[in-house]
Short mmCIF file of C-alpha atoms in Angstrom, two decimals:
data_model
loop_
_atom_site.label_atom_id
_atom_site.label_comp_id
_atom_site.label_asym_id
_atom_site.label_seq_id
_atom_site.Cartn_x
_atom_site.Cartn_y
_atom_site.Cartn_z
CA UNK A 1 143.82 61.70 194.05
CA UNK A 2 140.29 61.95 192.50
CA UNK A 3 138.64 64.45 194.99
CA UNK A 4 140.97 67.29 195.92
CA UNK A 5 140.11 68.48 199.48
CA UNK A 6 139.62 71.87 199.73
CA UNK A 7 141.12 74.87 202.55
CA UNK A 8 137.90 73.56 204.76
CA UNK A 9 138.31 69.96 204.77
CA UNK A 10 142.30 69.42 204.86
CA UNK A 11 142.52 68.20 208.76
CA UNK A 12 145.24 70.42 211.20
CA UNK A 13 148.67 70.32 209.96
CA UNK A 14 147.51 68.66 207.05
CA UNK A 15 147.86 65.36 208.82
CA UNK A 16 146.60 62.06 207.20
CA UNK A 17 143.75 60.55 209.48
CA UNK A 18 143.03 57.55 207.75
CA UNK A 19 145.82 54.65 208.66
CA UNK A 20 146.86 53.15 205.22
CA UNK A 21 145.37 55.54 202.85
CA UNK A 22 148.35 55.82 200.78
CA UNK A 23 146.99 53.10 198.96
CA UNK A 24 143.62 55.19 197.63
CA UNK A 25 146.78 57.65 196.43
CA UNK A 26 147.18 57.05 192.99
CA UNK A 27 150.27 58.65 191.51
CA UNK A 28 149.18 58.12 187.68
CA UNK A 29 147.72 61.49 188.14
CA UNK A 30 150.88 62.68 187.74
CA UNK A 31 150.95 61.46 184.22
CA UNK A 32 151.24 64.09 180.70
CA UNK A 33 151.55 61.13 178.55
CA UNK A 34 150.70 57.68 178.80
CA UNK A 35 151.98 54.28 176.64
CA UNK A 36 149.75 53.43 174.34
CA UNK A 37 150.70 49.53 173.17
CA UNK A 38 149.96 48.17 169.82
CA UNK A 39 149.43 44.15 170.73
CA UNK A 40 149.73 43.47 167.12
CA UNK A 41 153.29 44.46 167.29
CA UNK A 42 154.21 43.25 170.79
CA UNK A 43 156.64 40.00 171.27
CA UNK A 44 155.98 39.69 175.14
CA UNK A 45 159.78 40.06 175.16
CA UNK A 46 159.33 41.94 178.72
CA UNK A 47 162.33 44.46 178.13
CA UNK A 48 159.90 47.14 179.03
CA UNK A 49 158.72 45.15 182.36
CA UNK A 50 162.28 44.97 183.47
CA UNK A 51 162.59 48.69 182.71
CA UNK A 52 159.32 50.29 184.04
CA UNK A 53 160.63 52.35 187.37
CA UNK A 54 156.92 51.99 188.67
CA UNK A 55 156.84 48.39 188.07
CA UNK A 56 153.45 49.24 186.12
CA UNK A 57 153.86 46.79 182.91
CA UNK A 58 151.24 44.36 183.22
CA UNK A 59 150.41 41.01 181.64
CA UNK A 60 147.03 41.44 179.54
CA UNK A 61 145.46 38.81 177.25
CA UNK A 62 145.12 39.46 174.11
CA UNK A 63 142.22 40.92 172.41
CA UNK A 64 143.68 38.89 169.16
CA UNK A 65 145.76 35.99 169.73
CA UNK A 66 148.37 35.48 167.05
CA UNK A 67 149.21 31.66 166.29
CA UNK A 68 152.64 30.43 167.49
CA UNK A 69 153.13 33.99 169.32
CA UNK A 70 152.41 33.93 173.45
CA UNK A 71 148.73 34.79 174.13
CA UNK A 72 149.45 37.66 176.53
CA UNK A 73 151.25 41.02 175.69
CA UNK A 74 152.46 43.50 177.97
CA UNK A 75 150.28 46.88 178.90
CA UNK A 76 150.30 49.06 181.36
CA UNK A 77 148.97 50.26 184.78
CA UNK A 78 147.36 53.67 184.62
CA UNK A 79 146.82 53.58 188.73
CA UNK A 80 150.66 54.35 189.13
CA UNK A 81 152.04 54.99 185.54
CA UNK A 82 153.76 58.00 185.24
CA UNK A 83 154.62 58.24 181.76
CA UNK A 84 158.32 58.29 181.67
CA UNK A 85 158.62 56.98 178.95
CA UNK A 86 161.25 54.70 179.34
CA UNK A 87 159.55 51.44 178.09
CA UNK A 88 158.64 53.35 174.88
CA UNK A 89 162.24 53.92 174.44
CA UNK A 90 163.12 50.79 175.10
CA UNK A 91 160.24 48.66 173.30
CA UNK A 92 162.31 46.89 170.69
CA UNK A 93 159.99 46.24 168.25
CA UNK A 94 158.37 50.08 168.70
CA UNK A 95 154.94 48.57 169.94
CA UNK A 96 154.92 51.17 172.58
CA UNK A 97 154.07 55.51 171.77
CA UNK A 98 153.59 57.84 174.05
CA UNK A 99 150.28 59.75 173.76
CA UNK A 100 149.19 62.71 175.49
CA UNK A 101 146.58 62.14 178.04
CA UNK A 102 143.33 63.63 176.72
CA UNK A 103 144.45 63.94 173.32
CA UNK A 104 142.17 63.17 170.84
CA UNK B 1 163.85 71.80 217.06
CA UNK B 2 163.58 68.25 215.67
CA UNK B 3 163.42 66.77 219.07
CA UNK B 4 160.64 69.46 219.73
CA UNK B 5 158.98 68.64 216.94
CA UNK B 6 158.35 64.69 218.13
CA UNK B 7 157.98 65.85 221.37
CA UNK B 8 154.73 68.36 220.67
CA UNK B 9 153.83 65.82 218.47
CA UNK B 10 153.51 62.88 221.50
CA UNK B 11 150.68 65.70 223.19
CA UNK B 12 153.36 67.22 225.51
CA UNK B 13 153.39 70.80 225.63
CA UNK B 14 156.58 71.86 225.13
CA UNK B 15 159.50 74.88 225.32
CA UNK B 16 163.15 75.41 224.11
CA UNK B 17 165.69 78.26 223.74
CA UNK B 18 167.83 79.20 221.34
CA UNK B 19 170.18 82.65 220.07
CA UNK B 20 171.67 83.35 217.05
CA UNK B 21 173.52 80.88 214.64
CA UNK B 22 171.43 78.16 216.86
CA UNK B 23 168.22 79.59 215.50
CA UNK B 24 169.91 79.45 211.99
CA UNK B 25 170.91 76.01 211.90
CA UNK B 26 167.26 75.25 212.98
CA UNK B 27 165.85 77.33 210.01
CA UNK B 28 164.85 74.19 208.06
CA UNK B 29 162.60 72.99 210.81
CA UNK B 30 161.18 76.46 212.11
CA UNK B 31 158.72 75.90 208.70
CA UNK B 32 158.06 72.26 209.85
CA UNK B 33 156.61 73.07 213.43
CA UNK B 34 154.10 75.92 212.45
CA UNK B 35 152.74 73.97 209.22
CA UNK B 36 152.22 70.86 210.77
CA UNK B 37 150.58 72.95 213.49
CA UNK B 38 152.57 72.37 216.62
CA UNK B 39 152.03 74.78 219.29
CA UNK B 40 155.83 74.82 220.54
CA UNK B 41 156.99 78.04 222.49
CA UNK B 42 160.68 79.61 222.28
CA UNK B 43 162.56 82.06 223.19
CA UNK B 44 164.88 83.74 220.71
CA UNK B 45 167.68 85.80 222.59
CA UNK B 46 168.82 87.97 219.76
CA UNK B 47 172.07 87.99 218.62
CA UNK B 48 173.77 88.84 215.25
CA UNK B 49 174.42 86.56 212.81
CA UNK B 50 178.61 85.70 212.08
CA UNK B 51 180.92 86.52 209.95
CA UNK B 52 182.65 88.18 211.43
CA UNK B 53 182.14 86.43 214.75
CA UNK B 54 180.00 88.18 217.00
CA UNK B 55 177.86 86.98 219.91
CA UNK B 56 176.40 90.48 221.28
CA UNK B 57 172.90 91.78 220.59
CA UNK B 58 171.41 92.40 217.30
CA UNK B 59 168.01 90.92 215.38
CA UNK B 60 169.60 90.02 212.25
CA UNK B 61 168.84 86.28 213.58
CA UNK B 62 165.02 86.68 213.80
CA UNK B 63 164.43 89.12 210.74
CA UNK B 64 166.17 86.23 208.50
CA UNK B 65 163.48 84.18 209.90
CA UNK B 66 160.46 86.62 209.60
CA UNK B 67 158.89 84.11 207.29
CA UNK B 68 158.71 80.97 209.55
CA UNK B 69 154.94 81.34 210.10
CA UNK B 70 155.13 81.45 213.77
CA UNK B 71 153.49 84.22 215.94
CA UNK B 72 156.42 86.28 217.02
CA UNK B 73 156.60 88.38 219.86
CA UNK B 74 159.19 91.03 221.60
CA UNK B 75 159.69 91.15 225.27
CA UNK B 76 161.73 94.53 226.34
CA UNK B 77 162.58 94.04 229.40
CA UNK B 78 163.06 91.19 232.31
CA UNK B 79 159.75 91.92 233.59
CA UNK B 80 157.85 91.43 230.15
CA UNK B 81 159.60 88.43 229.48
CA UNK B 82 158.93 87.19 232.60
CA UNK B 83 154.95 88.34 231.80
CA UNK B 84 155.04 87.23 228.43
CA UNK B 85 156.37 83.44 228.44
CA UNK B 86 152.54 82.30 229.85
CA UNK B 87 150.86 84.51 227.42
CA UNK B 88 153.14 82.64 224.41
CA UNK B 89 151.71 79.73 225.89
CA UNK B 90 147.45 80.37 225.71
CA UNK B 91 147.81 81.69 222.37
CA UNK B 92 150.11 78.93 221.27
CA UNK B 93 147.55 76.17 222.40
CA UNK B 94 144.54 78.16 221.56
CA UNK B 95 142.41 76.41 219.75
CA UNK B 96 141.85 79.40 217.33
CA UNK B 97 145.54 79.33 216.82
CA UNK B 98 147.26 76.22 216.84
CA UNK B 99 150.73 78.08 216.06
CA UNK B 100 153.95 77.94 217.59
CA UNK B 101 155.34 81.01 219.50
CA UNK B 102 158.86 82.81 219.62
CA UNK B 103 159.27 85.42 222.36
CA UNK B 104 162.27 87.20 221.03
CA UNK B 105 164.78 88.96 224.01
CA UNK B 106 167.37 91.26 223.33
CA UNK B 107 170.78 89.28 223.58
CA UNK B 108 173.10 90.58 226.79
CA UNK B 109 171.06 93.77 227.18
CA UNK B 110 168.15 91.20 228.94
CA UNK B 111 169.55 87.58 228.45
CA UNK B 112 172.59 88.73 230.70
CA UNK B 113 171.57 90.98 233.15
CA UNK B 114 170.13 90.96 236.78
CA UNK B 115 166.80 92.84 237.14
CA UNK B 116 164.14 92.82 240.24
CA UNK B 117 160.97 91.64 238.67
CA UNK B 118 157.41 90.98 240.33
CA UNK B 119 156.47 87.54 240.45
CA UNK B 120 153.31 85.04 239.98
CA UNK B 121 151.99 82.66 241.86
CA UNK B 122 152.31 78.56 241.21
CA UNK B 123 148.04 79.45 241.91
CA UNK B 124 148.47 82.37 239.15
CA UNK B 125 150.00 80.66 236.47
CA UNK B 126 147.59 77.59 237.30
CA UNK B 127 144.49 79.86 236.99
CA UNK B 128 145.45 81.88 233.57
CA UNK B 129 146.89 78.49 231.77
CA UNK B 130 145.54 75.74 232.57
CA UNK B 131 146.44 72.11 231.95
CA UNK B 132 147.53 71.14 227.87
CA UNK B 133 144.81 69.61 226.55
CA UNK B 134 146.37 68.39 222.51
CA UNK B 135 144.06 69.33 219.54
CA UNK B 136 145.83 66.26 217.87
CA UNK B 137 148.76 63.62 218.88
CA UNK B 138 150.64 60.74 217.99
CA UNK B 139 148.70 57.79 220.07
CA UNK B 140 149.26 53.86 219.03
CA UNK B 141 145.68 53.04 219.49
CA UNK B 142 144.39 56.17 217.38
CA UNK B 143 146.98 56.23 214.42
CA UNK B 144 147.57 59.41 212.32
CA UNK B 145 150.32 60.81 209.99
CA UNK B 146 151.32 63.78 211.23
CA UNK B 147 153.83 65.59 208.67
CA UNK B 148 152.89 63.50 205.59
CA UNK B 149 153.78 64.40 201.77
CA UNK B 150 151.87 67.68 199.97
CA UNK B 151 152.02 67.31 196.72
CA UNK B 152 151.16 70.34 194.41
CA UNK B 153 147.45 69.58 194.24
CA UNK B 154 147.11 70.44 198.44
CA UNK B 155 150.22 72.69 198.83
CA UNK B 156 148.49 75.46 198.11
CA UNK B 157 145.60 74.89 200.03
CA UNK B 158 147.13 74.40 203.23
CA UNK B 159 149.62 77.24 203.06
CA UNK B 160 146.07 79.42 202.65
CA UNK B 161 144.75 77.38 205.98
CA UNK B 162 148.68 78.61 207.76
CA UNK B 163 148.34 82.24 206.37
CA UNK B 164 144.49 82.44 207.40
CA UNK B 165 145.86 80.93 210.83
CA UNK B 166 148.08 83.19 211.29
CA UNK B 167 146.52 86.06 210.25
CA UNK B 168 143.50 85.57 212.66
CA UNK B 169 145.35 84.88 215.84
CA UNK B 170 146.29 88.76 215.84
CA UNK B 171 142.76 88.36 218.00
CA UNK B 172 143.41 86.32 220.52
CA UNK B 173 147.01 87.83 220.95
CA UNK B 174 144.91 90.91 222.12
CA UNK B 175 142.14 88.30 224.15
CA UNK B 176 145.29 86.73 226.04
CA UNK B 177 147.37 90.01 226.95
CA UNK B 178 144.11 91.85 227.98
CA UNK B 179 143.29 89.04 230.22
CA UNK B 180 146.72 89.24 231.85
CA UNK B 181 146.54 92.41 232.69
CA UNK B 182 143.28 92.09 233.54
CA UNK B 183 144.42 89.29 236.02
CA UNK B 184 147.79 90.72 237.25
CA UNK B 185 147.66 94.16 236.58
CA UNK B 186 150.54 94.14 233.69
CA UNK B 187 149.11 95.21 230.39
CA UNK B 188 150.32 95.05 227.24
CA UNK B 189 149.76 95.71 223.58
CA UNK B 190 150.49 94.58 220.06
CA UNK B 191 151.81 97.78 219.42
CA UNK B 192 152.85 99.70 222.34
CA UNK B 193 152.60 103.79 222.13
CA UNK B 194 154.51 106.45 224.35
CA UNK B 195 153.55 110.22 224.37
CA UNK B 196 151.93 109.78 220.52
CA UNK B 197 148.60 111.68 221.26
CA UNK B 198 149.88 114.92 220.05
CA UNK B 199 153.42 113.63 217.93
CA UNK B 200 153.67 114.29 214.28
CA UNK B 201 156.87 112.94 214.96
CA UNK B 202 157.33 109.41 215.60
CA UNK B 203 160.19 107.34 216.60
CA UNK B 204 159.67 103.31 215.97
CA UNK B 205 161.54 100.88 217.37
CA UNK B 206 161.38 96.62 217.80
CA UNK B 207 163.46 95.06 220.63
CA UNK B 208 163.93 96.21 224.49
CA UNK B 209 167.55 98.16 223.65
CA UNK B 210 166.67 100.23 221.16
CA UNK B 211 163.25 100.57 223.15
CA UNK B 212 163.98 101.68 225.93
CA UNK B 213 166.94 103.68 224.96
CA UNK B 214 165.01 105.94 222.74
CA UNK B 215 162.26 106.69 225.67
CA UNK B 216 164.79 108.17 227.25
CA UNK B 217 165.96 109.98 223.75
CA UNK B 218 161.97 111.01 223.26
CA UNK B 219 161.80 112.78 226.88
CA UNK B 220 165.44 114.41 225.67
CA UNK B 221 163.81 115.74 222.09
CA UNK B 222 160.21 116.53 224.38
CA UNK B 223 161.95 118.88 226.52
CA UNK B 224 163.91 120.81 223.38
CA UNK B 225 160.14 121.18 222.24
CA UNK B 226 160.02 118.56 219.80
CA UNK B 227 156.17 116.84 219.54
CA UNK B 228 157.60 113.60 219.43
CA UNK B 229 155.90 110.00 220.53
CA UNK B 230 157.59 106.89 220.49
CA UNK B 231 155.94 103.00 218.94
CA UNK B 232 157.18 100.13 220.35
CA UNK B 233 156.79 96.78 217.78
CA UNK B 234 155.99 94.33 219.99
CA UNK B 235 153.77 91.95 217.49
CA UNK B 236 156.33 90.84 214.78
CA UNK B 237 153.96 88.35 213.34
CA UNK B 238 151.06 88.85 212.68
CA UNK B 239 152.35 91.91 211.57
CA UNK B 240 150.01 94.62 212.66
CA UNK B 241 149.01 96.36 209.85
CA UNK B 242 145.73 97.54 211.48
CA UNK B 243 147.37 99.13 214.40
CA UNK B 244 149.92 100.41 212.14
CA UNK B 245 148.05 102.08 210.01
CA UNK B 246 145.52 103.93 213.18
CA UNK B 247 149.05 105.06 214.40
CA UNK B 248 151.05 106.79 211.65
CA UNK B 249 148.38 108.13 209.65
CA UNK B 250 148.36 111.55 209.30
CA UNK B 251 151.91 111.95 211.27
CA UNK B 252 154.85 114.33 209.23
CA UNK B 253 157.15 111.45 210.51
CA UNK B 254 158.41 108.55 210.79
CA UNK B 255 161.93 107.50 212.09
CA UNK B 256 162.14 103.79 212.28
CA UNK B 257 165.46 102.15 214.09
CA UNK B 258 166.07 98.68 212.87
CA UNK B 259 168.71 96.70 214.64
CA UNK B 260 169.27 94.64 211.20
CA UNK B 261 170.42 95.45 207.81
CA UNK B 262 168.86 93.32 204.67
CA UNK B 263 171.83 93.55 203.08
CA UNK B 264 171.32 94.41 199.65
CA UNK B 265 167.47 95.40 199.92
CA UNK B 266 165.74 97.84 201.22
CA UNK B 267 167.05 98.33 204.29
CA UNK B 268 165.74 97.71 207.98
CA UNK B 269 163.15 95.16 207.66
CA UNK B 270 160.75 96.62 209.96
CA UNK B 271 161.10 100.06 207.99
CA UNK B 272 160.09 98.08 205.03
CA UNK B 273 156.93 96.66 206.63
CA UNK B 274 155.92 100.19 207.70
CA UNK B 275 156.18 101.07 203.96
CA UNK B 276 154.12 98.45 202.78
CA UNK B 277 151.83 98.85 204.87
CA UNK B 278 151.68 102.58 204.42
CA UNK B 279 151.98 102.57 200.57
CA UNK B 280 149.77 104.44 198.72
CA UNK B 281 147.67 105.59 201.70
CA UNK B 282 146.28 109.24 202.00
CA UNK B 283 148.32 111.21 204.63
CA UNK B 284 151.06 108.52 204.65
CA UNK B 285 154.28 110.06 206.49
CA UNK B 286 157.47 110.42 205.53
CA UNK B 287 159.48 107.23 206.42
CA UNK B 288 163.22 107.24 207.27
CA UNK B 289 165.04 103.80 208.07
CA UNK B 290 167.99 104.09 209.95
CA UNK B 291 169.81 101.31 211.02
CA UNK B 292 171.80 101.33 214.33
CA UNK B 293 173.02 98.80 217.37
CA UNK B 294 174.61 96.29 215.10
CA UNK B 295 176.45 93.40 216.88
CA UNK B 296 176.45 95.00 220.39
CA UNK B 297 177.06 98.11 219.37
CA UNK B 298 176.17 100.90 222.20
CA UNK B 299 173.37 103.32 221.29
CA UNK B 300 173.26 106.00 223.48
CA UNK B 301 170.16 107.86 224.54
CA UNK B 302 172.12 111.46 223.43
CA UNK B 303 173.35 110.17 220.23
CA UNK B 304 170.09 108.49 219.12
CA UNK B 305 168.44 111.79 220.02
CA UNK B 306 170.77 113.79 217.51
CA UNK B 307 170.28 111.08 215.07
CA UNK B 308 166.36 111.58 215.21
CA UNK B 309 166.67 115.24 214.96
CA UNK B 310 168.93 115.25 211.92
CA UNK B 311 166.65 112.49 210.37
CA UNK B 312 163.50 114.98 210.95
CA UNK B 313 165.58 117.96 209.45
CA UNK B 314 166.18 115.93 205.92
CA UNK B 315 162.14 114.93 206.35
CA UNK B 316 161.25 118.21 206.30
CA UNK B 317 163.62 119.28 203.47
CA UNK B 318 162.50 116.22 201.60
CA UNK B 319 165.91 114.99 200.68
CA UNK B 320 166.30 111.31 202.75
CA UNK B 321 168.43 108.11 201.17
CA UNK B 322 166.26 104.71 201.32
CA UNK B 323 168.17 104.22 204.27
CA UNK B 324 171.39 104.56 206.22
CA UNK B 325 173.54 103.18 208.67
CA UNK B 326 174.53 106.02 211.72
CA UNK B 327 177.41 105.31 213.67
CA UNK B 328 179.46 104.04 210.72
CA UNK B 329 183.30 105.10 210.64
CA UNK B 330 183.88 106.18 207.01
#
């Protein structure tokens, strides 16, 4: 959630006004550390989109295609991304380390 | 309570009843009601808590449930009940208050007795509470999520919104009892007072048994020549720590009887809220928490008289445990 309501502004009971507003709830913002991918290294073998809990491994183009290798790698969605860290674990070609959010 | 809970939800305004390991087995949902701001009234006859099994009178059922974060109020006799039940009702739906209200009863001493009482009116009960008008309800045309997830960036925040809630309907407790008895001629208090203007003595007592039992042990000790007054918790929650604190200052004395033991701690819960709230204070009095009427168990006006006086011998010698338990076989 981007703007935290305050004591003043939660409504009674702390009930959610709003039909469907789950959606605007973004649960990457429970995230220490997110998966940082190095495309260079990625295969597009998609172990880590079978893995990911969140289903948050997405399909990006590459920045820098690399002759005879697919033109999309895998990288992830920091909108629900909680930074398990599962698909670093199981990266098999170690594209994938976990960096702490903020870090610099 | 779960059915309750839906119920209030819907906009209907809405009662139950429940004793003993009943409340207990609702304990989970006791926290749901009054956060999610349900105005529910119930009343608690209160009975002790098994093993071993016991069904008689005894508060160990509500004091396990102090922290709920409902308004809770005593009744201490048929006629106060009776009184009481609309009152629950105007400060439960009070739109100051929003809170869910448990009038506790002393199990068998009220629940299962025969008393004359004075009635209301259908017209009376119309005129003080009039028809529930919902601050918020489930309606199909108007959706809302009542109940939803609180993750740990709003839990905080709207358990400061419940305390603040429940803090501030201590005023229109007072509003609503003061306008019954401005209406029927019944009045009563948060904290009730008998023959304190001149006590440095005080006996303090929750619950109609205990209550009304040690009136008759105060005009006993009165008539040896004992200046002693009598307080009558009748406000568990908000706890009253104004009225408290106006009352015993400045008294030698203070024998509290709780009718539960926290087992383990520091003794008779309300004895413990009269030390918090007078810790540290300037002319604070001695406090002595004995614990008596467990499970049933008679207290008799001459017995709880002798207790008192013993208990204000060892105050003014000084020399008192945390607490103890009178009318133990050892």
């Amino acid at each position: 959630m981007n703007v935290k309501p305050s004591t003043r502004e939660l409504a009674l009971g702390a009930a959610i006004l709003t039909p469907g507003s789950a959606r605007e709830y973004h649960t990457g913002g429970w995230r220490t550390f997110y998966p940082k991918t190095d495309e260079a290294l990625c295969i597009t073998c998609g172990l880590c989109w079978i893995f990911c809990p969140d289903a948050c491994r997405v399909i990006t183009k590459r920045e820098n295609p690399i002759p005879g290798v697919l033109p999309d790698y895998y990288d992830f969605n920091p909108d629900y991304c909680k930074g398990c860290g599962i698909c670093a674990q199981e990266c098999p070609t170690g594209a994938i380390r976990m960096i702490e959010e903020g870090a610099p | 309570m779960s059915a309750c809970v839906g119920l209030s939800a819907t906009g209907c305004r809405t009662f139950t009843a429940t004793s003993s390991q009943g409340l207990a087995l609702m304990h989970e949902i006791l926290f749901i009601v009054s956060a999610m701001r349900l105005p529910i009234v119930m009343a608690t006859v209160n009975r002790a808590l098994s093993a071993p099994i016991n069904i008689w009178g005894d508060l160990s059922d509500v004091m396990a449930n102090r922290d709920i974060g409902w308004v809770q109020l005593f009744g201490n006799n048929g006629q106060e009940v009776y009184d009481l039940t609309p009152c629950c009702f105007k400060i439960a739906e009070d739109r100051r208050v929003l809170l869910p209200v448990m009038l506790n009863i002393d199990g068998f001493t009220l629940s299962h007795v025969v008393e004359p009482i004075e009635t209301l009116t259908q017209q009376d009960f119309d005129d003080f509470l009039p028809p529930y008008e919902p601050a918020q309800r489930l309606d199909v045309n108007q959706p809302i999520s009542m109940g939803p997830v609180g993750p740990p960036d709003i839990f905080t925040e709207t358990k400061k919104v419940h305390d603040d809630a429940l803090v501030a309907s201590r005023i229109v407790v007072n509003e609503v009892l003061d306008d019954f008895g401005r209406r029927f001629g019944r009045s009563y208090r948060a904290v009730e007072e008998y023959q304190t203007d001149d006590a440095d003595v005080l006996l303090f007592t929750i619950g109609g048994t205990l209550g009304e039992t040690g009136h008759t042990a105060v005009d006993a000790l009165r008539a040896r020549g004992m200046k002693i007054g009598q307080v009558l918790l009748r406000l568990w929650r908000p706890f009253p720590f104004d009225d408290i604190r106006r009352i015993f200052t400045g008294r030698k004395a203070v024998i509290v009887y709780d009718r539960a033991l926290s087992v383990g701690g520091p003794g008779g819960p309300v004895a413990s809220e009269l030390r918090a709230a007078m810790y540290g204070r300037p002319d604070a009095p001695a406090i002595l928490s004995l614990i008596a009427a467990l499970g049933g168990r008679d207290v008799r006006a001459v017995e709880m008289a002798e207790q008192i006086e013993n208990a204000v011998r060892r105050a003014g010698e000084g020399e008192y445990p945390a607490y103890e338990m009178v009318g133990v076989r050892e």
